[in-house]
């Protein structure tokens, strides 16, 4: 129209600033929405993946036309569930397991007070006597690679009991050794046997407690393996000050035998997958429903596969985590 004027909008004008603000906010909303959608899609894909795996054992008919499995789970408030144990029972288990870890690590350092007597009796050098610690620690490091995977198949209680049984057994030749070869072999085998409490015991604590309640019992247990090397020389010094060096191992054998008795009578199985497997077996026997299964019964791994995996993971961690490598070099 004649006489009308078109307003000029510059880059710095209020109208332009308002437009930029609106466009910017819209862009941010679109970007946030896009990120949210990506996260949602990722969770959705993961859920679909899990459902696809689980569908192999769902209640529907499988590809062969046969009924598949019904999974056995814990009922609400079920007494057999370790999480539902009484507080007193939970802490009893934690303290006994913690004492087992303390005993095993005391055994590593208590030998330091016997060096002089052992060197004189066996006619060996200080360097050879030091192998008594070296071989024991080597056994402690090697044992978890095998005992850890076994606990996933048979539970924690059998590993504790058999481990401590052999721990008592292999400390006997250390106490009665007539030559250095027997003494050193006994040290290695006793270290290997006592390693269960450095690889399996922490799992027992997490079986019993959940969430914020886990921190205190886990702290109590975690302190035991660190106290052992400190307490060992004190106990060993007191023993060797008054009696023969062999009494160092007699006392250790008595302690481990008492610990073994406590494990047998007061530490039940706490690993839920194994307990659910037992529950499924019992329910199949009672109801005749052969479709009842625990997840552990459908685990297709073999003990050999689990052991090989356990042996490779530590090296993967050392290779991928510089802090783990530094800590291993330092210790």
Short mmCIF file of C-alpha atoms in Angstrom, two decimals:
data_model
loop_
_atom_site.label_atom_id
_atom_site.label_comp_id
_atom_site.label_asym_id
_atom_site.label_seq_id
_atom_site.Cartn_x
_atom_site.Cartn_y
_atom_site.Cartn_z
CA UNK A 1 0.00 0.00 0.00
CA UNK A 2 1.15 3.50 -0.69
CA UNK A 3 2.22 5.39 2.35
CA UNK A 4 2.96 2.23 4.40
CA UNK A 5 6.45 1.45 5.59
CA UNK A 6 8.11 -1.91 6.23
CA UNK A 7 9.89 -2.06 9.61
CA UNK A 8 13.57 -2.82 9.44
CA UNK A 9 14.80 -5.57 11.78
CA UNK A 10 18.48 -5.50 12.58
CA UNK A 11 20.55 -8.27 14.17
CA UNK A 12 20.77 -6.31 17.42
CA UNK A 13 17.15 -5.23 17.61
CA UNK A 14 14.88 -6.39 20.45
CA UNK A 15 12.75 -8.33 18.01
CA UNK A 16 15.79 -10.28 16.77
CA UNK A 17 16.95 -11.01 20.31
CA UNK A 18 13.51 -12.30 21.23
CA UNK A 19 13.46 -14.47 18.15
CA UNK A 20 16.92 -15.89 18.95
CA UNK A 21 15.86 -16.62 22.50
CA UNK A 22 12.76 -18.52 21.38
CA UNK A 23 14.64 -20.43 18.73
CA UNK A 24 17.45 -21.26 21.20
CA UNK A 25 15.02 -22.51 23.83
CA UNK A 26 13.21 -24.59 21.24
CA UNK A 27 16.52 -26.02 20.07
CA UNK A 28 17.48 -26.92 23.64
CA UNK A 29 14.12 -28.59 24.18
CA UNK A 30 14.50 -30.52 20.94
CA UNK A 31 18.04 -31.54 21.88
CA UNK A 32 17.00 -32.66 25.37
CA UNK A 33 14.05 -34.50 23.90
CA UNK A 34 16.36 -36.20 21.43
CA UNK A 35 18.75 -37.27 24.21
CA UNK A 36 15.84 -38.53 26.30
CA UNK A 37 14.54 -40.51 23.34
CA UNK A 38 17.99 -42.02 22.76
CA UNK A 39 18.27 -43.05 26.41
CA UNK A 40 14.75 -44.42 26.36
CA UNK A 41 15.46 -46.37 23.20
CA UNK A 42 18.66 -47.76 24.69
CA UNK A 43 16.82 -49.00 27.78
CA UNK A 44 14.06 -50.36 25.55
CA UNK A 45 16.55 -52.29 23.43
CA UNK A 46 18.25 -53.66 26.54
CA UNK A 47 14.89 -54.70 27.97
CA UNK A 48 13.92 -56.37 24.69
CA UNK A 49 17.27 -58.16 24.65
CA UNK A 50 16.72 -59.50 28.17
CA UNK A 51 13.16 -60.48 27.34
CA UNK A 52 14.40 -62.29 24.25
CA UNK A 53 16.88 -64.27 26.35
CA UNK A 54 14.29 -64.96 29.03
CA UNK A 55 11.75 -66.05 26.40
CA UNK A 56 13.83 -69.15 25.84
CA UNK A 57 12.59 -70.37 29.22
CA UNK A 58 9.16 -68.71 29.36
CA UNK A 59 5.87 -70.44 30.17
CA UNK A 60 4.84 -70.60 26.52
CA UNK A 61 5.49 -73.49 24.20
CA UNK A 62 9.02 -73.72 22.88
CA UNK A 63 10.08 -74.54 19.35
CA UNK A 64 9.87 -78.27 19.94
CA UNK A 65 6.31 -78.00 21.20
CA UNK A 66 7.26 -78.92 24.76
CA UNK A 67 6.49 -76.89 27.83
CA UNK A 68 9.46 -74.88 29.07
CA UNK A 69 10.25 -73.83 32.62
CA UNK A 70 8.68 -71.97 35.53
CA UNK A 71 11.24 -70.10 37.59
CA UNK A 72 11.32 -70.56 41.35
CA UNK A 73 11.72 -67.33 43.35
CA UNK A 74 11.69 -66.26 46.98
CA UNK A 75 8.30 -65.69 48.56
CA UNK A 76 7.71 -62.52 50.53
CA UNK A 77 9.24 -62.89 54.02
CA UNK A 78 10.39 -66.47 53.39
CA UNK A 79 12.56 -67.64 56.29
CA UNK A 80 15.00 -69.52 54.05
CA UNK A 81 15.97 -66.30 52.28
CA UNK A 82 19.29 -65.13 53.84
CA UNK A 83 18.09 -61.53 53.73
CA UNK A 84 15.32 -62.52 56.17
CA UNK A 85 17.63 -64.03 58.80
CA UNK A 86 17.52 -62.39 62.22
CA UNK A 87 20.01 -59.61 62.90
CA UNK A 88 21.75 -61.77 65.53
CA UNK A 89 22.16 -64.66 63.08
CA UNK A 90 23.45 -62.36 60.34
CA UNK A 91 26.09 -60.82 62.58
CA UNK A 92 27.09 -64.23 63.93
CA UNK A 93 27.82 -65.35 60.38
CA UNK A 94 29.71 -62.14 59.59
CA UNK A 95 31.91 -62.43 62.69
CA UNK A 96 32.70 -66.12 62.12
CA UNK A 97 33.54 -65.51 58.47
CA UNK A 98 35.60 -62.48 59.46
CA UNK A 99 37.49 -64.56 62.01
CA UNK A 100 38.20 -67.10 59.27
CA UNK A 101 39.79 -64.37 57.14
CA UNK A 102 41.73 -63.10 60.15
CA UNK A 103 43.04 -66.59 60.95
CA UNK A 104 44.17 -67.20 57.36
CA UNK A 105 46.05 -63.90 57.14
CA UNK A 106 47.59 -64.27 60.61
CA UNK A 107 49.05 -67.53 59.32
CA UNK A 108 50.86 -65.58 56.62
CA UNK A 109 52.86 -63.40 59.00
CA UNK A 110 53.09 -65.45 62.18
CA UNK A 111 55.96 -67.35 60.59
CA UNK A 112 58.24 -64.31 60.87
CA UNK A 113 58.96 -65.10 64.53
CA UNK A 114 60.08 -68.65 63.71
CA UNK A 115 62.80 -67.86 61.17
CA UNK A 116 65.79 -68.05 63.51
CA UNK A 117 64.77 -71.38 65.04
CA UNK A 118 63.85 -72.89 61.66
CA UNK A 119 67.17 -71.83 60.14
CA UNK A 120 69.07 -73.53 62.95
CA UNK A 121 67.02 -76.74 62.89
CA UNK A 122 66.97 -77.23 59.10
CA UNK A 123 70.36 -75.67 58.39
CA UNK A 124 69.00 -73.22 55.81
CA UNK A 125 69.78 -69.63 54.91
CA UNK A 126 67.51 -66.65 55.72
CA UNK A 127 66.60 -66.44 52.04
CA UNK A 128 65.28 -70.01 52.01
CA UNK A 129 63.42 -69.43 55.27
CA UNK A 130 61.69 -66.43 53.67
CA UNK A 131 60.19 -68.80 51.11
CA UNK A 132 57.84 -69.86 53.90
CA UNK A 133 56.06 -66.52 53.49
CA UNK A 134 56.50 -66.32 49.72
CA UNK A 135 54.92 -69.69 49.00
CA UNK A 136 52.06 -69.11 51.44
CA UNK A 137 51.21 -65.76 49.78
CA UNK A 138 51.49 -67.38 46.37
CA UNK A 139 48.94 -69.96 47.49
CA UNK A 140 46.66 -67.21 48.82
CA UNK A 141 46.80 -65.52 45.43
CA UNK A 142 46.31 -68.67 43.39
CA UNK A 143 43.50 -70.24 45.42
CA UNK A 144 40.76 -67.68 44.67
CA UNK A 145 41.07 -68.30 40.93
CA UNK A 146 39.69 -71.80 41.51
CA UNK A 147 37.70 -71.55 44.74
CA UNK A 148 35.69 -68.52 43.59
CA UNK A 149 34.13 -70.24 40.54
CA UNK A 150 33.42 -73.40 42.56
CA UNK A 151 31.32 -71.37 45.01
CA UNK A 152 29.07 -70.30 42.12
CA UNK A 153 28.15 -73.92 41.47
CA UNK A 154 28.17 -75.50 44.93
CA UNK A 155 27.55 -72.56 47.24
CA UNK A 156 29.67 -70.84 49.85
CA UNK A 157 29.27 -73.16 52.85
CA UNK A 158 30.87 -76.26 51.24
CA UNK A 159 33.80 -74.16 50.05
CA UNK A 160 34.31 -72.77 53.57
CA UNK A 161 34.16 -76.18 55.22
CA UNK A 162 36.38 -78.06 52.79
CA UNK A 163 38.78 -75.15 52.51
CA UNK A 164 39.26 -74.97 56.26
CA UNK A 165 39.43 -78.74 56.57
CA UNK A 166 42.43 -78.78 54.23
CA UNK A 167 43.78 -75.65 55.91
CA UNK A 168 43.94 -77.59 59.18
CA UNK A 169 45.29 -80.67 57.42
CA UNK A 170 48.13 -78.91 55.58
CA UNK A 171 49.25 -77.00 58.65
CA UNK A 172 50.05 -80.34 60.32
CA UNK A 173 53.12 -81.10 58.13
CA UNK A 174 54.29 -77.55 58.73
CA UNK A 175 54.23 -78.21 62.48
CA UNK A 176 55.75 -81.70 62.29
CA UNK A 177 58.17 -81.19 59.38
CA UNK A 178 61.50 -83.02 59.66
CA UNK A 179 62.99 -81.27 56.63
CA UNK A 180 62.66 -77.97 54.82
CA UNK A 181 60.98 -79.49 51.75
CA UNK A 182 58.02 -80.73 53.79
CA UNK A 183 57.86 -77.42 55.60
CA UNK A 184 57.74 -75.35 52.39
CA UNK A 185 55.25 -77.60 50.57
CA UNK A 186 52.96 -77.49 53.59
CA UNK A 187 53.14 -73.71 53.61
CA UNK A 188 52.08 -73.45 49.97
CA UNK A 189 49.21 -75.92 50.31
CA UNK A 190 47.92 -74.30 53.50
CA UNK A 191 47.96 -70.90 51.79
CA UNK A 192 46.06 -72.27 48.81
CA UNK A 193 43.45 -73.84 51.10
CA UNK A 194 42.96 -70.77 53.27
CA UNK A 195 42.37 -68.52 50.25
CA UNK A 196 38.59 -69.07 50.26
CA UNK A 197 38.10 -66.35 52.83
CA UNK A 198 39.78 -63.81 50.58
CA UNK A 199 37.58 -64.56 47.57
CA UNK A 200 34.25 -65.97 48.77
CA UNK A 201 33.63 -64.50 52.22
CA UNK A 202 32.79 -61.00 51.01
CA UNK A 203 29.95 -62.53 49.01
CA UNK A 204 28.48 -64.03 52.17
CA UNK A 205 28.24 -60.57 53.72
CA UNK A 206 26.48 -59.16 50.66
CA UNK A 207 24.11 -62.17 50.70
CA UNK A 208 22.86 -61.15 54.14
CA UNK A 209 22.59 -57.37 53.89
CA UNK A 210 21.23 -55.02 51.27
CA UNK A 211 21.52 -51.32 50.55
CA UNK A 212 22.71 -48.97 53.31
CA UNK A 213 22.74 -51.81 55.85
CA UNK A 214 25.62 -53.46 54.01
CA UNK A 215 28.26 -50.82 54.75
CA UNK A 216 28.91 -51.58 58.45
CA UNK A 217 29.16 -55.40 58.25
CA UNK A 218 31.25 -55.15 55.09
CA UNK A 219 33.60 -52.72 56.85
CA UNK A 220 33.95 -55.08 59.81
CA UNK A 221 34.72 -58.01 57.55
CA UNK A 222 37.10 -56.03 55.32
CA UNK A 223 39.18 -55.02 58.34
CA UNK A 224 39.96 -58.64 59.24
CA UNK A 225 42.32 -59.52 56.35
CA UNK A 226 44.22 -56.28 56.95
CA UNK A 227 44.56 -56.90 60.68
CA UNK A 228 45.91 -60.42 60.19
CA UNK A 229 49.42 -59.54 58.97
CA UNK A 230 49.70 -57.02 61.83
CA UNK A 231 48.49 -59.33 64.58
CA UNK A 232 50.45 -62.38 63.35
CA UNK A 233 53.96 -61.34 64.47
CA UNK A 234 52.61 -60.25 67.86
CA UNK A 235 51.06 -63.67 68.49
CA UNK A 236 54.12 -65.43 67.05
CA UNK A 237 56.51 -63.43 69.19
CA UNK A 238 54.60 -64.27 72.36
CA UNK A 239 54.55 -68.00 71.52
CA UNK A 240 58.21 -68.28 70.50
CA UNK A 241 59.35 -66.35 73.52
CA UNK A 242 58.30 -69.23 75.78
CA UNK A 243 58.09 -72.48 73.79
CA UNK A 244 59.39 -74.21 70.64
CA UNK A 245 58.74 -72.76 67.18
CA UNK A 246 56.54 -75.77 66.46
CA UNK A 247 54.02 -74.48 68.98
CA UNK A 248 53.40 -71.59 66.60
CA UNK A 249 51.75 -74.07 64.28
CA UNK A 250 50.12 -76.09 67.04
CA UNK A 251 48.32 -72.94 68.14
CA UNK A 252 47.42 -72.19 64.51
CA UNK A 253 46.01 -75.71 64.08
CA UNK A 254 43.91 -75.39 67.24
CA UNK A 255 42.57 -72.03 66.09
CA UNK A 256 41.68 -73.30 62.61
CA UNK A 257 40.04 -76.43 64.07
CA UNK A 258 37.80 -74.26 66.28
CA UNK A 259 37.00 -72.07 63.29
CA UNK A 260 36.11 -75.18 61.27
CA UNK A 261 33.68 -76.30 63.97
CA UNK A 262 32.07 -72.84 64.01
CA UNK A 263 31.67 -72.93 60.24
CA UNK A 264 30.04 -76.35 60.32
CA UNK A 265 27.53 -75.58 63.08
CA UNK A 266 26.79 -71.87 62.76
CA UNK A 267 27.31 -70.79 59.15
CA UNK A 268 24.54 -72.04 56.82
CA UNK A 269 24.45 -71.61 53.08
CA UNK A 270 23.74 -67.99 52.11
CA UNK A 271 24.15 -68.00 48.31
CA UNK A 272 20.65 -67.42 46.94
CA UNK A 273 21.09 -69.14 43.53
CA UNK A 274 22.12 -72.37 45.26
CA UNK A 275 19.31 -72.09 47.83
CA UNK A 276 16.77 -71.52 45.06
CA UNK A 277 18.13 -74.57 43.27
CA UNK A 278 17.51 -76.64 46.41
CA UNK A 279 14.04 -75.12 46.72
CA UNK A 280 13.25 -76.03 43.12
CA UNK A 281 14.41 -79.61 43.66
CA UNK A 282 12.26 -79.88 46.79
CA UNK A 283 9.19 -78.44 45.05
CA UNK A 284 9.58 -80.79 42.08
CA UNK A 285 9.70 -83.72 44.48
CA UNK A 286 6.68 -82.48 46.46
CA UNK A 287 4.47 -81.38 43.56
CA UNK A 288 5.67 -83.58 40.72
CA UNK A 289 5.91 -80.50 38.51
CA UNK A 290 9.06 -81.05 36.48
CA UNK A 291 8.81 -77.59 34.90
CA UNK A 292 9.93 -75.92 38.12
CA UNK A 293 13.51 -74.73 37.79
CA UNK A 294 15.94 -72.36 39.47
CA UNK A 295 17.97 -70.02 37.25
CA UNK A 296 21.19 -71.75 38.31
CA UNK A 297 19.93 -75.04 36.88
CA UNK A 298 19.71 -73.43 33.44
CA UNK A 299 23.22 -72.02 33.55
CA UNK A 300 24.98 -73.62 30.60
CA UNK A 301 28.50 -72.85 31.81
CA UNK A 302 30.76 -75.65 32.92
CA UNK A 303 33.09 -75.47 35.92
CA UNK A 304 36.04 -75.42 33.52
CA UNK A 305 34.63 -72.45 31.61
CA UNK A 306 33.95 -70.52 34.81
CA UNK A 307 37.44 -71.28 36.10
CA UNK A 308 39.13 -70.19 32.87
CA UNK A 309 37.10 -66.98 32.91
CA UNK A 310 38.09 -66.37 36.53
CA UNK A 311 41.76 -66.86 35.62
CA UNK A 312 41.66 -64.30 32.81
CA UNK A 313 39.72 -61.50 34.52
CA UNK A 314 42.54 -60.43 36.90
CA UNK A 315 44.93 -60.02 33.98
CA UNK A 316 42.33 -58.05 32.03
CA UNK A 317 41.88 -55.71 34.99
CA UNK A 318 45.63 -55.20 35.34
CA UNK A 319 45.95 -54.49 31.63
CA UNK A 320 42.97 -52.13 31.44
CA UNK A 321 43.15 -50.35 34.81
CA UNK A 322 46.39 -48.47 35.53
CA UNK A 323 45.44 -47.99 39.18
CA UNK A 324 45.07 -51.76 39.65
CA UNK A 325 48.48 -52.25 38.07
CA UNK A 326 50.08 -49.65 40.35
CA UNK A 327 48.50 -51.16 43.47
CA UNK A 328 49.67 -54.64 42.50
CA UNK A 329 53.22 -53.41 41.95
CA UNK A 330 53.17 -51.55 45.26
CA UNK A 331 51.86 -54.49 47.28
#
